Amino acid sequence: MKHLLLFILFFSPLFSQAQILTDPGAQQTVVKALDHIYNYEFAEAAPYIKQLQTKYPQSPIIPVLRALTIQWQHLPISDSRTATNQYVAQVEQAIRGVEQLIDKNDQDPEAVFLGLTAHGYMAMKHNLDNESMKAVSESRKAYAYMKDGFKLMDKNVEFYFSTGLYNYYVERYPIDHPVVKPFMVFFKDGDIALGLKQMDVSAKRAIFTRPEANFYLAHIYVKHESNFPKAVEYMDYLMDHFPKNPIFQMRYVEALLLAGRYADGQVALKKLKTMQHKMLPAAISTFEGMLAERVAKDDSAAAAAYNAALKLPVNVAYTKEYHGLAYAGLARIAARANNRALAKSYYKKVLDTSEYKFVIREAKAFK
C-alpha cells in the first residue's frame, strides 16, 4: 500500500491556479517558465520565476517552480547531496505556504494542488533516500489533498492528471503486486480505461500539467500497455515543444524503436548522441544493440552493444529498464545460436530486472 501511494504521488501534477487563474498575464509567465525548465533552459526560466515572485511573493508556486528547476537540472537529485538539500529547502518553503493558504480556506484549489505537489515531492525525496517511514508520512498527507482534488476536476482541467493517475494505478498496481490486494479496501475504486482517458484530457487540454501528462502516458503505454505507437504519439508532443530535453529524447528513441520505426529511431538516436547527460550512455548502447539486432541483423554487433550497456550504470527510476532490454536481446541472440541454457540464464536476469510487461511476457514464454 505504501508503494502504491508513493507511485501515484510521484507523478502528480505540478501547479495550481487560484490567483493565476484570474490573472492571464501571470498564467502565461508560469507557462514560459515551465517551457524553459522542461527544455533544459534553466537560466532562461529564472527571470520568469522572478517576475512571479515580484507579483505573488507569498505564493507557494515560487518554491515549487524552483524545486522543479533543481529536479530537472540535477536529475537524479539523489546523486547530489547539495542539490537534494536545495530541493528540500524549496519544498519545505512550499509546504509552509500551502499551510497558510489552508488556514484561510481549506478548499482553496491552489492549496489543494500545491499541497499535493509539495508533499508528493517530499515523499519522493525520502523514498529515494530509503527513509521509508518519512516517505509514508508525506504520502498520507499528499493523498489527503489528492482526494480533495477528485471533487475539483470538473472545475479545473489540471486535476484531470492526478485523478486519472489515481484511477489508473489504483487498479493497475494490485494487478502487478497481488500482495497489496487485501489493503485495497482502504482505497476508492478506480478504472484503468477511465484513468487513461482523464490523463489524455490533461495531455491535450491542460496548461500546467500537459508536459507531465504526455511524458507519463508515453511511459504507461510502453511499460504497462505495450502500445508503442501510442507512446510515440505522446512523445511527439514533447519533441515538438521541448527538443533540448535529453530525457524526453531518450524516451522518444525508445518508443520509436519499440514501435518498429527504425529509420526515425536512427535519426532520433543520432541527435541523442549529441546531447549530454549522465543517464544516457546505457540507453544509447541498448538502442545501438536493438538496431544492430533488428535492422542490421548483426548478432555479434548487437551482443557487443548489449554487453556494453550492461557495464554502464543505470538509474532505477529512469534507465533501469535498458538493462532489462539488453538482457532480453542477449537471450534472443543465445537462443538463435541454439544455446538454450544461456538464453534461459539471460531471461532469468530479465525477470529479476525488468518491469516492462512485454519483456516479462517474452521471458516467461521461453521454455
XYZ file of C-alpha atoms in Angstrom:
367
model
C 0.000 0.000 0.000
C 2.859 2.369 0.803
C 4.374 1.831 -2.629
C 1.050 2.450 -4.366
C 0.699 5.835 -2.664
C 4.276 6.754 -3.500
C 3.902 5.661 -7.107
C 0.818 7.785 -7.709
C 2.117 10.807 -5.816
C 5.449 10.950 -7.627
C 3.607 11.517 -10.873
C 1.202 14.102 -9.511
C 0.508 17.479 -11.153
C 2.716 20.436 -10.520
C 0.787 23.626 -10.228
C -2.480 25.173 -9.203
C -4.140 28.269 -10.351
C -6.321 30.127 -7.790
C -4.790 33.609 -8.255
C -3.199 32.745 -11.577
C -6.495 31.541 -12.995
C -7.789 35.109 -12.770
C -4.521 36.633 -13.942
C -3.845 35.724 -17.594
C -0.530 37.557 -17.549
C 0.794 35.583 -14.589
C -0.563 32.393 -16.112
C 1.453 32.956 -19.268
C 4.516 33.762 -17.179
C 4.234 30.370 -15.470
C 3.861 28.669 -18.854
C 7.010 30.399 -20.145
C 8.948 29.348 -17.050
C 7.759 25.769 -17.462
C 8.613 25.721 -21.152
C 12.190 26.732 -20.385
C 12.550 24.304 -17.468
C 11.345 21.321 -19.484
C 13.530 22.413 -22.405
C 16.631 22.464 -20.173
C 16.937 26.249 -20.445
C 17.238 26.862 -16.733
C 18.851 30.305 -16.897
C 16.090 31.462 -19.227
C 13.425 30.229 -16.788
C 14.795 32.210 -13.839
C 13.594 35.706 -14.929
C 10.025 34.454 -15.304
C 10.097 32.926 -11.831
C 11.386 36.267 -10.513
C 8.503 38.068 -12.213
C 6.057 35.797 -10.433
C 7.818 36.316 -7.123
C 7.520 40.082 -7.523
C 3.782 39.863 -8.153
C 2.951 36.995 -5.762
C 5.784 36.937 -3.190
C 3.954 34.624 -0.777
C 2.689 32.111 -3.331
C 3.880 28.506 -2.902
C 4.147 28.319 -6.673
C 7.503 30.133 -6.492
C 9.363 27.477 -4.449
C 7.575 24.717 -6.379
C 8.909 26.125 -9.661
C 12.372 26.367 -8.140
C 12.156 22.801 -6.847
C 11.157 21.645 -10.323
C 14.144 23.505 -11.767
C 16.519 21.816 -9.320
C 14.952 18.429 -10.011
C 15.491 18.632 -13.778
C 18.825 20.450 -13.627
C 20.368 17.842 -11.316
C 18.438 14.747 -12.381
C 18.613 12.456 -10.495
C 18.883 14.716 -7.451
C 19.548 11.728 -5.194
C 23.070 11.655 -6.655
C 23.876 15.092 -5.211
C 23.503 15.928 -1.534
C 23.855 19.642 -2.318
C 21.069 19.511 -4.908
C 18.922 17.423 -2.566
C 19.324 19.959 0.253
C 18.411 22.825 -2.081
C 15.413 20.885 -3.304
C 14.226 20.090 0.218
C 14.543 23.743 1.245
C 12.288 24.816 -1.621
C 9.733 22.071 -0.947
C 9.614 22.919 2.763
C 9.015 26.563 1.866
C 6.179 25.488 -0.433
C 4.614 23.388 2.340
C 4.680 26.359 4.722
C 2.986 28.484 2.071
C 0.334 25.829 1.494
C -0.404 25.630 5.217
C -1.012 29.383 5.283
C -3.486 29.044 2.413
C -5.224 26.131 4.133
C -5.643 28.210 7.294
C -7.600 30.736 5.223
C -9.590 28.272 3.092
C -9.146 24.513 3.214
C -10.959 24.166 -0.132
C -8.707 26.630 -1.957
C -7.759 24.938 -5.265
C -4.274 26.445 -5.026
C -3.740 24.960 -1.598
C -5.085 21.574 -2.699
C -2.949 21.446 -5.820
C 0.268 22.657 -4.259
C -0.250 20.642 -1.087
C -0.473 17.517 -3.219
C 2.631 18.550 -5.126
C 4.820 19.607 -2.224
C 4.113 16.590 -0.020
C 4.446 14.280 -3.026
C 7.834 15.783 -3.835
C 8.984 15.347 -0.250
C 7.771 11.743 -0.246
C 9.812 11.114 -3.376
C 12.935 12.519 -1.748
C 12.510 10.367 1.369
C 11.856 7.260 -0.717
C 14.976 7.786 -2.837
C 16.963 8.181 0.383
C 15.436 4.936 1.758
C 13.679 6.844 4.554
C 10.577 4.684 4.411
C 8.683 5.958 7.452
C 9.137 9.593 6.449
C 8.062 8.737 2.908
C 4.880 7.086 4.194
C 4.085 10.103 6.375
C 4.421 12.525 3.465
C 2.449 10.201 1.194
C -0.501 10.185 3.569
C -0.523 13.973 3.696
C -0.404 14.207 -0.084
C -3.133 11.609 -0.514
C -5.496 13.750 1.562
C -5.021 16.571 -0.943
C -5.432 14.160 -3.838
C -8.869 13.115 -2.578
C -9.897 16.768 -2.398
C -8.730 17.117 -5.993
C -11.208 14.479 -7.176
C -14.028 16.914 -6.384
C -12.348 19.791 -8.212
C -11.688 18.016 -11.513
C -14.796 19.340 -13.261
C -13.916 22.891 -12.228
C -10.262 22.791 -13.207
C -8.810 20.774 -16.093
C -5.436 20.486 -14.334
C -6.946 17.982 -11.873
C -7.623 15.513 -14.687
C -3.995 14.374 -14.445
C -3.910 13.468 -10.745
C -7.397 11.953 -10.896
C -6.522 9.943 -13.997
C -3.288 8.699 -12.466
C -5.166 7.575 -9.395
C -7.908 5.819 -11.357
C -5.303 4.025 -13.471
C -2.788 2.972 -10.832
C -5.194 2.088 -8.036
C -6.332 -0.716 -10.363
C -3.042 -1.426 -12.142
C -0.805 -1.599 -9.075
C -2.545 -4.565 -7.373
C -2.543 -6.416 -10.699
C 1.236 -6.140 -10.749
C 1.650 -6.572 -6.980
C -1.041 -9.020 -5.758
C 0.290 -8.878 -2.198
C -1.334 -5.448 -1.733
C -4.846 -6.582 -2.739
C -6.096 -7.047 0.858
C -5.236 -3.409 1.559
C -7.140 -2.022 -1.429
C -10.354 -1.865 0.604
C -8.962 1.378 2.030
C -8.873 2.999 -1.420
C -11.638 4.363 -3.592
C -12.137 2.105 -6.641
C -10.520 3.201 -9.882
C -10.946 2.467 -13.566
C -7.994 1.808 -15.887
C -9.724 2.890 -19.098
C -11.199 5.989 -17.463
C -7.835 6.878 -15.959
C -6.190 6.797 -19.381
C -8.945 8.994 -20.811
C -8.635 11.501 -17.985
C -4.870 11.754 -18.373
C -5.375 12.194 -22.101
C -7.584 15.213 -21.371
C -4.695 16.709 -19.410
C -2.230 15.822 -22.183
C -4.331 17.695 -24.744
C -6.085 20.484 -22.848
C -4.204 21.324 -19.661
C -1.793 24.214 -19.353
C 0.497 23.386 -16.455
C 0.266 19.590 -16.326
C 0.391 18.992 -20.064
C 4.111 18.078 -20.308
C 3.926 15.657 -17.377
C 0.737 14.086 -18.704
C 2.308 13.398 -22.103
C 5.510 12.072 -20.521
C 3.820 9.645 -18.165
C 1.221 8.495 -20.670
C 4.075 7.589 -23.008
C 5.694 5.696 -20.133
C 2.454 3.886 -19.285
C 1.872 2.831 -22.890
C 5.390 1.352 -23.029
C 5.594 -0.208 -19.572
C 2.069 -1.468 -18.993
C 0.001 -1.306 -22.165
C 2.671 -2.374 -24.707
C 1.144 0.084 -27.181
C 4.273 1.593 -28.670
C 2.689 3.668 -31.477
C 0.533 5.343 -28.826
C 3.639 6.108 -26.780
C 5.196 7.735 -29.847
C 2.139 9.988 -30.205
C 2.631 11.429 -26.736
C 6.391 11.734 -27.165
C 5.856 13.587 -30.452
C 4.260 16.426 -28.498
C 7.232 16.612 -26.144
C 9.724 16.559 -29.004
C 7.898 19.384 -30.753
C 7.873 21.561 -27.640
C 10.993 20.532 -25.696
C 13.640 19.412 -28.223
C 16.554 20.106 -25.859
C 15.407 17.763 -23.091
C 17.725 14.712 -23.175
C 15.424 12.531 -21.050
C 12.498 13.175 -23.370
C 14.760 12.477 -26.357
C 15.889 9.199 -24.771
C 12.312 8.038 -24.248
C 11.444 9.141 -27.790
C 14.152 6.925 -29.292
C 12.959 4.019 -27.158
C 9.331 4.426 -28.259
C 10.272 4.710 -31.938
C 12.418 1.566 -31.874
C 9.817 -0.443 -29.981
C 7.192 0.730 -32.482
C 9.345 -0.594 -35.323
C 10.013 2.864 -36.746
C 13.687 2.151 -37.199
C 14.552 4.865 -39.723
C 13.026 7.536 -37.487
C 14.662 5.898 -34.494
C 18.090 6.099 -36.112
C 17.626 9.809 -36.783
C 16.464 10.414 -33.211
C 19.360 8.340 -31.826
C 21.845 10.395 -33.817
C 20.514 13.515 -32.112
C 20.546 11.802 -28.703
C 24.250 11.077 -29.109
C 24.934 14.818 -29.371
C 23.254 15.505 -26.020
C 24.987 15.489 -22.660
C 23.535 13.702 -19.629
C 24.999 11.127 -17.272
C 21.993 8.823 -17.656
C 22.290 8.487 -21.439
C 25.232 6.079 -22.055
C 23.470 2.842 -21.046
C 20.396 3.835 -23.050
C 22.443 4.672 -26.144
C 24.292 1.345 -26.054
C 20.997 -0.523 -25.654
C 19.465 1.326 -28.598
C 22.530 0.542 -30.719
C 22.080 -3.110 -29.806
C 18.417 -3.026 -30.807
C 19.251 -1.519 -34.194
C 22.091 -3.975 -34.804
C 19.819 -6.889 -33.914
C 16.642 -5.794 -35.665
C 17.848 -3.776 -38.656
C 21.392 -4.873 -39.478
C 20.684 -8.463 -38.353
C 24.188 -8.500 -36.898
C 24.049 -10.552 -33.707
C 27.744 -10.077 -33.000
C 27.486 -6.284 -33.065
C 24.219 -6.414 -31.146
C 25.718 -8.585 -28.403
C 28.684 -6.228 -28.089
C 26.360 -3.244 -27.693
C 24.099 -5.008 -25.193
C 27.081 -6.128 -23.116
C 28.450 -2.593 -23.205
C 25.115 -1.320 -21.882
C 25.205 -3.806 -19.012
C 28.595 -2.493 -17.907
C 27.209 1.026 -17.571
C 25.347 2.321 -14.505
C 21.594 2.865 -14.614
C 19.122 4.802 -12.513
C 16.230 2.854 -11.007
C 13.624 5.463 -11.886
C 14.753 6.363 -15.396
C 17.077 3.865 -17.076
C 16.930 0.516 -15.251
C 14.735 -0.942 -17.984
C 17.528 -0.609 -20.524
C 19.407 -3.342 -18.705
C 16.270 -5.467 -18.965
C 16.062 -4.802 -22.710
C 19.760 -5.643 -23.068
C 19.376 -8.961 -21.225
C 16.377 -9.813 -23.417
C 18.404 -9.054 -26.530
C 21.242 -11.291 -25.358
C 18.719 -14.040 -24.590
C 17.333 -13.903 -28.130
C 20.836 -13.984 -29.572
C 21.719 -17.015 -27.442
C 18.501 -18.759 -28.500
C 19.308 -18.180 -32.176
C 22.720 -19.722 -31.523
C 20.955 -22.784 -30.060
C 22.399 -22.081 -26.623
C 19.185 -22.517 -24.672
C 20.867 -22.719 -21.289
C 22.483 -19.323 -21.822
C 19.219 -17.904 -23.155
C 17.400 -19.113 -20.030
C 20.010 -17.523 -17.783
C 19.593 -14.192 -19.550
C 15.816 -14.392 -19.372
C 16.089 -15.058 -15.641
C 18.013 -11.806 -15.368
C 15.255 -10.121 -17.358
C 12.719 -11.256 -14.764
C 14.982 -10.010 -11.980
C 15.437 -6.629 -13.659
C 12.565 -5.541 -15.862
C 9.076 -4.262 -15.118
C 8.108 -3.798 -18.771
C 5.201 -6.155 -19.367
C 6.142 -7.106 -22.932
C 9.679 -8.044 -21.874
C 8.393 -10.068 -18.929
C 5.970 -11.932 -21.205
C 8.806 -12.732 -23.602
C 10.975 -14.070 -20.786
C 8.199 -16.201 -19.297
C 7.260 -17.613 -22.701
C 10.744 -19.024 -23.299
C 10.875 -22.708 -22.375
